[in-house]
PDB file of C-alpha atoms in Angstrom:
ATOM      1  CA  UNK L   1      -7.848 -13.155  39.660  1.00 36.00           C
ATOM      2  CA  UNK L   2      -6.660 -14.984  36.687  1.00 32.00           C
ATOM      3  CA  UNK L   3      -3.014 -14.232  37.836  1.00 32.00           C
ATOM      4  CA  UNK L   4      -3.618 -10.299  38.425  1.00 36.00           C
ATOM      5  CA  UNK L   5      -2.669  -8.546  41.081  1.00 34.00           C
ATOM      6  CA  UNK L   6      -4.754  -7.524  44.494  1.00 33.00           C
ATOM      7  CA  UNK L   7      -5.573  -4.115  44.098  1.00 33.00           C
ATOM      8  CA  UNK L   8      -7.623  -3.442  46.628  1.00 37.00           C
ATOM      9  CA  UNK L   9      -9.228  -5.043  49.516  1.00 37.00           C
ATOM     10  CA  UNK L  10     -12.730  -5.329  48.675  1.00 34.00           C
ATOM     11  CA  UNK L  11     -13.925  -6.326  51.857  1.00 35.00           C
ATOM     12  CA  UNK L  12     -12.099  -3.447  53.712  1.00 38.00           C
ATOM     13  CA  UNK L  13     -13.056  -0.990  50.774  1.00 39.00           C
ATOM     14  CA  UNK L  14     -16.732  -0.988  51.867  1.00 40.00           C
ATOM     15  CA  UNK L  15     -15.970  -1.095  55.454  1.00 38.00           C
ATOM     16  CA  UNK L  16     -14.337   2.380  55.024  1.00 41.00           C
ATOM     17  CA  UNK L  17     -18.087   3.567  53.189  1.00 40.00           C
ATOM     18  CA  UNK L  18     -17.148   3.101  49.834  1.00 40.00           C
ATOM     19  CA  UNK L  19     -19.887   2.785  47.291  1.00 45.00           C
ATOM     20  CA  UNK L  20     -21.641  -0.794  47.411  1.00 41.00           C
ATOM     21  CA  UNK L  21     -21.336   0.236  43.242  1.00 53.00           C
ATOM     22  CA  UNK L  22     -17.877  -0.278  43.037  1.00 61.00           C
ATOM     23  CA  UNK L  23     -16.760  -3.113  41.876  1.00 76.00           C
ATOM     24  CA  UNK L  24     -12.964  -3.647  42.648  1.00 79.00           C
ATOM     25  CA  UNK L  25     -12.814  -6.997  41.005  1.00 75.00           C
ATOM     26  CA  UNK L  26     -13.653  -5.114  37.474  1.00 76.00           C
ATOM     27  CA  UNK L  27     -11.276  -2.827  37.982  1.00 73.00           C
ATOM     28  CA  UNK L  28      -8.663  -5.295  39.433  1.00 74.00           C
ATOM     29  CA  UNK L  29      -8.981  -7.345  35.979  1.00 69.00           C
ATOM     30  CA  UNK L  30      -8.914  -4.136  33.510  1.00 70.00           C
ATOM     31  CA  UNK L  31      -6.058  -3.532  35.397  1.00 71.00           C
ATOM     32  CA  UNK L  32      -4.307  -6.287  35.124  1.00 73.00           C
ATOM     33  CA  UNK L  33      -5.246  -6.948  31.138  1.00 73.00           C
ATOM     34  CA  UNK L  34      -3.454  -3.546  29.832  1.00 72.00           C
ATOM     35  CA  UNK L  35      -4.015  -4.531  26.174  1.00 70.00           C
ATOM     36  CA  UNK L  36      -7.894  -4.235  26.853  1.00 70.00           C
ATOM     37  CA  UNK L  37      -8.413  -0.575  27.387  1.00 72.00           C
ATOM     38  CA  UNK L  38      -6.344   0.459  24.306  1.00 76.00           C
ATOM     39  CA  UNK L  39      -7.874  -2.555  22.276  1.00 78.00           C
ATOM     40  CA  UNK L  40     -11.483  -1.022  23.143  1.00 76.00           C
ATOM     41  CA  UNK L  41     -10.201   2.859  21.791  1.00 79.00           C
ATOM     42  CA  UNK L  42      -9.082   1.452  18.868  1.00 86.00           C
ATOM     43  CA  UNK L  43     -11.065   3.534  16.470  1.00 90.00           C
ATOM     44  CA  UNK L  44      -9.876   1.464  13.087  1.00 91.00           C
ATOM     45  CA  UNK L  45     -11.135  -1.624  14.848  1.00 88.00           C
ATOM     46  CA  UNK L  46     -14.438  -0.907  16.228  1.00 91.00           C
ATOM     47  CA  UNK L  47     -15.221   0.846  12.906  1.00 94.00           C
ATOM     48  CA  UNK L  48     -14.520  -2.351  10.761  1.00 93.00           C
ATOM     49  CA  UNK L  49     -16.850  -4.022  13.215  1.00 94.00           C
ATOM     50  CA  UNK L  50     -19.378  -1.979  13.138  1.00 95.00           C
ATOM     51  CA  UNK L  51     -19.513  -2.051   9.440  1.00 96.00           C
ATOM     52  CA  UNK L  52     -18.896  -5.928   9.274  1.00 96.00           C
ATOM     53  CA  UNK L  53     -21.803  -6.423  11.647  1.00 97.00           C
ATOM     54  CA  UNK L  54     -24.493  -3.855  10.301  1.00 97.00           C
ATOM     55  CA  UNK L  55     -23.855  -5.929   7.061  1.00 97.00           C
ATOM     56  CA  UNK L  56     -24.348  -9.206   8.674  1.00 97.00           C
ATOM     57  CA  UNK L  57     -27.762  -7.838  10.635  1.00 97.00           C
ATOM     58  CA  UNK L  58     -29.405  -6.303   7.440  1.00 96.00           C
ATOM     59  CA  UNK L  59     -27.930  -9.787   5.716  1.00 95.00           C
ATOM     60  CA  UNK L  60     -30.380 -11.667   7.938  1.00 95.00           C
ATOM     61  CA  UNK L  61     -33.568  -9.449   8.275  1.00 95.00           C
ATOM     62  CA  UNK L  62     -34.009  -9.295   4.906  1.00 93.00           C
ATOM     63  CA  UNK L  63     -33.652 -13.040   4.482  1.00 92.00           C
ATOM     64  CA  UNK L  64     -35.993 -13.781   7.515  1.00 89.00           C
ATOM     65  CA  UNK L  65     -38.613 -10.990   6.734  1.00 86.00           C
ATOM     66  CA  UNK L  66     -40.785 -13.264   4.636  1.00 82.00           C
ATOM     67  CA  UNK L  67     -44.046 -14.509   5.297  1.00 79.00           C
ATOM     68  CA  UNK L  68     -44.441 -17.207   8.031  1.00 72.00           C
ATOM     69  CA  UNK L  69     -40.951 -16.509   8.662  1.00 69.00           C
ATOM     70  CA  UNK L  70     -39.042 -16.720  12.349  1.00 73.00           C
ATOM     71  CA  UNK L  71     -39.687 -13.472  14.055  1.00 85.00           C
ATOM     72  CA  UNK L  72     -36.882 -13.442  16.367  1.00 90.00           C
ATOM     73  CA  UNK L  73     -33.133 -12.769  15.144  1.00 94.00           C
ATOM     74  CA  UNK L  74     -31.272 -14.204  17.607  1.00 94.00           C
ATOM     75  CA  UNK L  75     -27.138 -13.580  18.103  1.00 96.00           C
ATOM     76  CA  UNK L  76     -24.839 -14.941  19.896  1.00 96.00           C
ATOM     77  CA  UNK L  77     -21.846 -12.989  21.124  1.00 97.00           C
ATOM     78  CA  UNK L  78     -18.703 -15.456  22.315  1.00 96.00           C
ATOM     79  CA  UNK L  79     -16.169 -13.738  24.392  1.00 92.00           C
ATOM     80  CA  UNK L  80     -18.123 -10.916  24.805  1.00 93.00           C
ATOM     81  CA  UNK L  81     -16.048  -8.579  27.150  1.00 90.00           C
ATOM     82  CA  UNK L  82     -17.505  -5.149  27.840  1.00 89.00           C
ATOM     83  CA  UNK L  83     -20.704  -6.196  25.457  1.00 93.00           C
ATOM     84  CA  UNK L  84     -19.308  -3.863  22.588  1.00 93.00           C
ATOM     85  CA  UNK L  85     -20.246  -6.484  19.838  1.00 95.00           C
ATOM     86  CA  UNK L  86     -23.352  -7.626  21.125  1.00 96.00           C
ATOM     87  CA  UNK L  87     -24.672  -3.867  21.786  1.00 96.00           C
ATOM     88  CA  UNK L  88     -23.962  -3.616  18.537  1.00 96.00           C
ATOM     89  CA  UNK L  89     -25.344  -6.365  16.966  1.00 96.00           C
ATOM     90  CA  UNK L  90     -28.568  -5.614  19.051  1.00 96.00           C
ATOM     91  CA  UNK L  91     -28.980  -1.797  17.823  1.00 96.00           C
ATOM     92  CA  UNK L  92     -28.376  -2.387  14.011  1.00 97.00           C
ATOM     93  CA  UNK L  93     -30.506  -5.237  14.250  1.00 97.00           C
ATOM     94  CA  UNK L  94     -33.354  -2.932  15.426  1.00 96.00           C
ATOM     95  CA  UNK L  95     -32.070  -0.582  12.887  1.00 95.00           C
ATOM     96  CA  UNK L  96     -33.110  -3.196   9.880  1.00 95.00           C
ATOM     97  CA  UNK L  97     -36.111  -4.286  11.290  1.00 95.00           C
ATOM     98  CA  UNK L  98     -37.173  -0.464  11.879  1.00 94.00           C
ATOM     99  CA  UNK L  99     -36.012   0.217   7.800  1.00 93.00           C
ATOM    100  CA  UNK L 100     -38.357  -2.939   6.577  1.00 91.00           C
ATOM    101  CA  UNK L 101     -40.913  -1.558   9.378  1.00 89.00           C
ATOM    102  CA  UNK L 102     -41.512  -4.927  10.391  1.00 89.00           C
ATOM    103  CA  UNK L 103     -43.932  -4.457  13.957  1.00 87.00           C
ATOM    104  CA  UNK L 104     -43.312  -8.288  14.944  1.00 90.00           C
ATOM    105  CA  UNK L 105     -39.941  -9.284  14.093  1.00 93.00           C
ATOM    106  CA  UNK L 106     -37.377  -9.223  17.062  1.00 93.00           C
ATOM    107  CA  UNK L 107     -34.330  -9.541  18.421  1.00 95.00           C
ATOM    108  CA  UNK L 108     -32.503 -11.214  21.007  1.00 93.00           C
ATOM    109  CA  UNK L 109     -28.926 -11.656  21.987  1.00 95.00           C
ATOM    110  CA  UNK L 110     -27.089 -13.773  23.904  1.00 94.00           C
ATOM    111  CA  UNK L 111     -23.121 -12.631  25.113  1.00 95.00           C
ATOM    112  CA  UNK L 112     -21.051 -15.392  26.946  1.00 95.00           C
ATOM    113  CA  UNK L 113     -18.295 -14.612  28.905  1.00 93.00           C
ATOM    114  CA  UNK L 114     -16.227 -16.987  31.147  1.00 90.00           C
ATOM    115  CA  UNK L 115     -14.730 -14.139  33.129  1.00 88.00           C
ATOM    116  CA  UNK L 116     -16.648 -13.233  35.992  1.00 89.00           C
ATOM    117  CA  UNK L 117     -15.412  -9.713  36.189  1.00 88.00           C
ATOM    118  CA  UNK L 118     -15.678  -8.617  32.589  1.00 88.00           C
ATOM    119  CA  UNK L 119     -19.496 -10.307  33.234  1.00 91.00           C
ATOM    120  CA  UNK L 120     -20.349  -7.809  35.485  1.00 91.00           C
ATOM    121  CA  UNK L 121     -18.584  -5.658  33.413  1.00 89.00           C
ATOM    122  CA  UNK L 122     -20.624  -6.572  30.489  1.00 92.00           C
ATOM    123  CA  UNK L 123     -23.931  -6.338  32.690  1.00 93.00           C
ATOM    124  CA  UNK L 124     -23.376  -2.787  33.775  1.00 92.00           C
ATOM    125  CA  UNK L 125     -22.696  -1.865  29.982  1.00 92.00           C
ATOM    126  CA  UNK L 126     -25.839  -3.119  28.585  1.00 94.00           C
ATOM    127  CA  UNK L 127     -27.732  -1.847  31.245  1.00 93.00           C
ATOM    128  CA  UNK L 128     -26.516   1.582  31.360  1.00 92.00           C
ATOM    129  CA  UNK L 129     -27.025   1.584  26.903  1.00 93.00           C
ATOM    130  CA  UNK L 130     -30.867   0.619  27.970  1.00 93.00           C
ATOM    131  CA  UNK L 131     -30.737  -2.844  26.192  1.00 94.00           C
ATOM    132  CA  UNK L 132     -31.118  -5.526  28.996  1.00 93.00           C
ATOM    133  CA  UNK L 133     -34.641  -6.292  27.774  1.00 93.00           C
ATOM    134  CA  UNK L 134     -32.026  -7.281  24.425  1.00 95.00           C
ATOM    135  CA  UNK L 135     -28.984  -8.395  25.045  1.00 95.00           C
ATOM    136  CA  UNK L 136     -28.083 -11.261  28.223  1.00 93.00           C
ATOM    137  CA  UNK L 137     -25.062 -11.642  29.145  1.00 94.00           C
ATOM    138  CA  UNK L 138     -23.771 -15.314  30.580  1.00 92.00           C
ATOM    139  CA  UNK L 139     -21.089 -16.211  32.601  1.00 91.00           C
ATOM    140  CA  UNK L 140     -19.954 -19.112  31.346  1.00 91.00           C
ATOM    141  CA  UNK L 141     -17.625 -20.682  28.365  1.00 91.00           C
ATOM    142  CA  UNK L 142     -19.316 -21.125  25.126  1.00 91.00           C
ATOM    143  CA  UNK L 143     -17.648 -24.724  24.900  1.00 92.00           C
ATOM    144  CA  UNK L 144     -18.912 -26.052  27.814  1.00 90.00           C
ATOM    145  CA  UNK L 145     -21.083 -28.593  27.034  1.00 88.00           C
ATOM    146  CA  UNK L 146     -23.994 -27.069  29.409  1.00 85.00           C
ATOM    147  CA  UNK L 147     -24.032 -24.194  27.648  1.00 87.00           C
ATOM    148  CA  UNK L 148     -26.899 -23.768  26.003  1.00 83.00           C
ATOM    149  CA  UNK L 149     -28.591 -20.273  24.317  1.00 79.00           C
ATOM    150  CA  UNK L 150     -31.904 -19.240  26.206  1.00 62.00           C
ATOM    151  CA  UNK L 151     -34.239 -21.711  25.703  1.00 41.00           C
ATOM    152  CA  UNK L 152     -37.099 -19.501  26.329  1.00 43.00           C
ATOM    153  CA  UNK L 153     -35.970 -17.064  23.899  1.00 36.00           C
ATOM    154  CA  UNK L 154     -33.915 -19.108  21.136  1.00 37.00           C
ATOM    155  CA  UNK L 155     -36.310 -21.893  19.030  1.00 36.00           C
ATOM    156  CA  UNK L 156     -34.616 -23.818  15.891  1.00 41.00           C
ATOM    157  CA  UNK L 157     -37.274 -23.020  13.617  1.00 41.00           C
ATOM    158  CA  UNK L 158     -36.165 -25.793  11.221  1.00 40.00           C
ATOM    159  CA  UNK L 159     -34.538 -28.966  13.347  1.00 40.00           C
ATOM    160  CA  UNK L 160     -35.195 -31.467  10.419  1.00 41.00           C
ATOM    161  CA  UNK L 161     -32.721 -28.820   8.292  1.00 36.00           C
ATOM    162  CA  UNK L 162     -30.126 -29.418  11.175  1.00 36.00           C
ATOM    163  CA  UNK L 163     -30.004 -32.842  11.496  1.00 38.00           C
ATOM    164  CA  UNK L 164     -29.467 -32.838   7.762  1.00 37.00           C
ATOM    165  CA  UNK L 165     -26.382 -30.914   8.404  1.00 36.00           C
ATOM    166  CA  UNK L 166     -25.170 -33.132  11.211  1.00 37.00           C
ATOM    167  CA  UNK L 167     -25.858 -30.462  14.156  1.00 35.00           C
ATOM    168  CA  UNK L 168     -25.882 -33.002  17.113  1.00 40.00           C
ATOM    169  CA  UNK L 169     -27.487 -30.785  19.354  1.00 39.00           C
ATOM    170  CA  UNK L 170     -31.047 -29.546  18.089  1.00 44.00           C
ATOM    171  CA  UNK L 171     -32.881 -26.582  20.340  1.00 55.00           C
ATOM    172  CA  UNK L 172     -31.198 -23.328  20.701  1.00 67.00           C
ATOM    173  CA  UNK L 173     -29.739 -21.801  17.305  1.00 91.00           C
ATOM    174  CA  UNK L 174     -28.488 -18.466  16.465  1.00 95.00           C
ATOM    175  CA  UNK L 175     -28.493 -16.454  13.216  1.00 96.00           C
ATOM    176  CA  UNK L 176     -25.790 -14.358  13.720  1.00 97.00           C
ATOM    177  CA  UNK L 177     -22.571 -15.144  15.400  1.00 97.00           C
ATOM    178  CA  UNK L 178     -19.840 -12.404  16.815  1.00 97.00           C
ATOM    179  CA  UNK L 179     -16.368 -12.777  18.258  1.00 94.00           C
ATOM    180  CA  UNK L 180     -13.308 -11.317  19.279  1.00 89.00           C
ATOM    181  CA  UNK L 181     -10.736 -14.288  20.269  1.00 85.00           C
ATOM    182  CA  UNK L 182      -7.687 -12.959  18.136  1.00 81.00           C
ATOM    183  CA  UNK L 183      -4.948 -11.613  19.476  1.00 77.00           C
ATOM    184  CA  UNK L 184      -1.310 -10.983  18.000  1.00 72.00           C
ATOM    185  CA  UNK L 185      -0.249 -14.643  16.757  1.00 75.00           C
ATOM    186  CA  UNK L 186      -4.266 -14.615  15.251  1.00 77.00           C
ATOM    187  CA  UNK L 187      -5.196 -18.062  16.504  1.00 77.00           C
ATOM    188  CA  UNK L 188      -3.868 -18.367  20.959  1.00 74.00           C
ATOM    189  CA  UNK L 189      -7.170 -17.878  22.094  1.00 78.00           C
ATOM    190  CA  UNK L 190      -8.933 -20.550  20.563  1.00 81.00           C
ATOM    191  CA  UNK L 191     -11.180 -19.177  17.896  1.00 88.00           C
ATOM    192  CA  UNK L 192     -10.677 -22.071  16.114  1.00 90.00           C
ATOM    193  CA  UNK L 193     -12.325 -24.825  18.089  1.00 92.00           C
ATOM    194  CA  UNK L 194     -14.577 -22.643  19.635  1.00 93.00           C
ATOM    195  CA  UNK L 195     -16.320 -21.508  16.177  1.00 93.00           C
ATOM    196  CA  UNK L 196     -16.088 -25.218  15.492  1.00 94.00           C
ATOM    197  CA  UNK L 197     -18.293 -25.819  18.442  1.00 94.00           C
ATOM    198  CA  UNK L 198     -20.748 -23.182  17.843  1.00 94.00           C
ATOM    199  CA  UNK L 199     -21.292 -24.465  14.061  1.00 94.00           C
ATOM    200  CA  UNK L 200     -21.904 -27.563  15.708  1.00 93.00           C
ATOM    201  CA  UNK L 201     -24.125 -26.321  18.486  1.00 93.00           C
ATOM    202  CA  UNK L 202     -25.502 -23.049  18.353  1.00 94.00           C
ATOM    203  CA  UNK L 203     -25.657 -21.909  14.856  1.00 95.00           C
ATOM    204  CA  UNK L 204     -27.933 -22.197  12.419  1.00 95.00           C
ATOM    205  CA  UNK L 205     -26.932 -23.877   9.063  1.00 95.00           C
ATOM    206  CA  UNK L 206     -27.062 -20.459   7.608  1.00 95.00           C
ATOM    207  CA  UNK L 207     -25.835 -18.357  10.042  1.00 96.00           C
ATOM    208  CA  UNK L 208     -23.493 -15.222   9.736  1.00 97.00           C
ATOM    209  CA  UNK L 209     -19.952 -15.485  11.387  1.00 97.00           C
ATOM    210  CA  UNK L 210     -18.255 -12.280  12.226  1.00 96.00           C
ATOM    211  CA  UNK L 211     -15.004 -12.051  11.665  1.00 93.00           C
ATOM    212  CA  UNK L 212     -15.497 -14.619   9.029  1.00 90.00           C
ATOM    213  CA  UNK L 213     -11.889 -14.831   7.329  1.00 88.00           C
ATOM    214  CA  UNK L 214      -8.183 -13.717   8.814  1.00 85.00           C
ATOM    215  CA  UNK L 215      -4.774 -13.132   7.392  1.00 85.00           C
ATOM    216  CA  UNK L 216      -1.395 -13.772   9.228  1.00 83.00           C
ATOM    217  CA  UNK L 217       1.826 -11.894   7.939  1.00 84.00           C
ATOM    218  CA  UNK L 218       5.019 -13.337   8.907  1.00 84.00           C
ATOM    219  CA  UNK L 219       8.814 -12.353   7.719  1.00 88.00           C
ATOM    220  CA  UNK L 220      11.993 -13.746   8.073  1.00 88.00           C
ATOM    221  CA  UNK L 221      14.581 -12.618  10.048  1.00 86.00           C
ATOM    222  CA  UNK L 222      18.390 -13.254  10.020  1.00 84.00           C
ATOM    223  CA  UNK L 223      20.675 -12.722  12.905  1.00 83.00           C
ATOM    224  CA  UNK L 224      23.717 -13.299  14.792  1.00 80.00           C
ATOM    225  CA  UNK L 225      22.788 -16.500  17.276  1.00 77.00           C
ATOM    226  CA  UNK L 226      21.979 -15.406  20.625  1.00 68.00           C
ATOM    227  CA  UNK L 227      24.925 -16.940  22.108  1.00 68.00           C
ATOM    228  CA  UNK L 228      27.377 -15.497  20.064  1.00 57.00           C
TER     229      UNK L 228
END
């Protein structure tokens, strides 16, 4: 899968009575994407998210806890891996709606993933954190025009204010919007167009991005020419 390497016969693996748990695609792909497990331990990192994100969710209750207000925060999580971000997004949500003990106010997140294993992956996460009745998690690319957020859940409260701001697509909007599609050169996995898609699509005009800004460092280097 996506290039990896077959591990492991899956079909052969339960033949022999291995556990119908086990999901040998999962650990085929972790396998096979080394940077992931040491990306996922990095303490530095998940602490600046955490901290960027409990900002953004206290940000948006306190803006949307007015009378006659929306009741419902809703997120949306692109790329959404193991379900990190969006688990977290989901419990410091409840955290702020607990501090401005708000009984009716809600939330609801939505994490997209395109690859099927880190899906499951995803699935299994949020389940075993108790938050599936919170967070979904949907296999699919956020850029795809059928991709929409849950239309049962997710309600533009104000589609007269989106049209105003030239949102083509009025329905499903999100208050708060979490990535992680960096990696070492900052912009190969295409956060660009795909937060220019969700600004289009699935945000709200005043929606939270996390990260919202990014720095690249570069230097010069001198040398002897390779073929010297």
């Amino acid at each position: 899968e996506n290039g990896g390497i077959m591990w492991q016969n899956a079909a052969l693996s339960h033949s022999n009575g291995a556990d119908e748990d086990d999901d040998v695609g999962i650990a085929r792909h972790l396998r096979t994407k080394r940077w992931a497990l040491p990306m996922l331990n990095d303490r530095r990192r998940n602490e600046l998210y955490s901290h960027a994100i409990r900002k953004a969710c206290r940000q948006t209750v306190s803006k949307r806890n007015v009378p006659g207000g929306d009741d419902t925060i809703r997120i949306l999580d692109i790329g959404t891996g193991t379900g990190l971000l969006a688990m977290m997004g989901a419990h410091f949500t409840k955290g702020a709606i607990n501090e401005h003990d708000n009984e009716t106010m809600k939330v609801r997140v939505t994490g997209v993933e395109m690859a099927s294993s880190m899906a499951r992956l995803a699935r299994m996460t949020v389940h075993a954190n108790g938050l599936s009745d919170t967070v979904t998690v949907v296999e699919d690319h956020s850029m795809d025009p059928n991709f929409v957020l849950d239309d049962a859940r997710f309600t533009d409260s104000s589609p007269e204010l989106a049209s105003s701001n030239g949102v083509e697509s009025v329905g499903a909007k999100a208050d708060i919007c979490t990535s992680e599609l960096l990696e070492s050169g900052l912009l190969g996995e295409g956060v660009l167009p795909s937060l220019r898609d969700a600004w289009r699509r699935h945000l709200k005009p005043d929606a939270v991005v996390v990260p919202q800004r990014a720095r690249v460092m570069a230097v010069l280097v001198e040398g002897l020419p390779l073929n010297a």
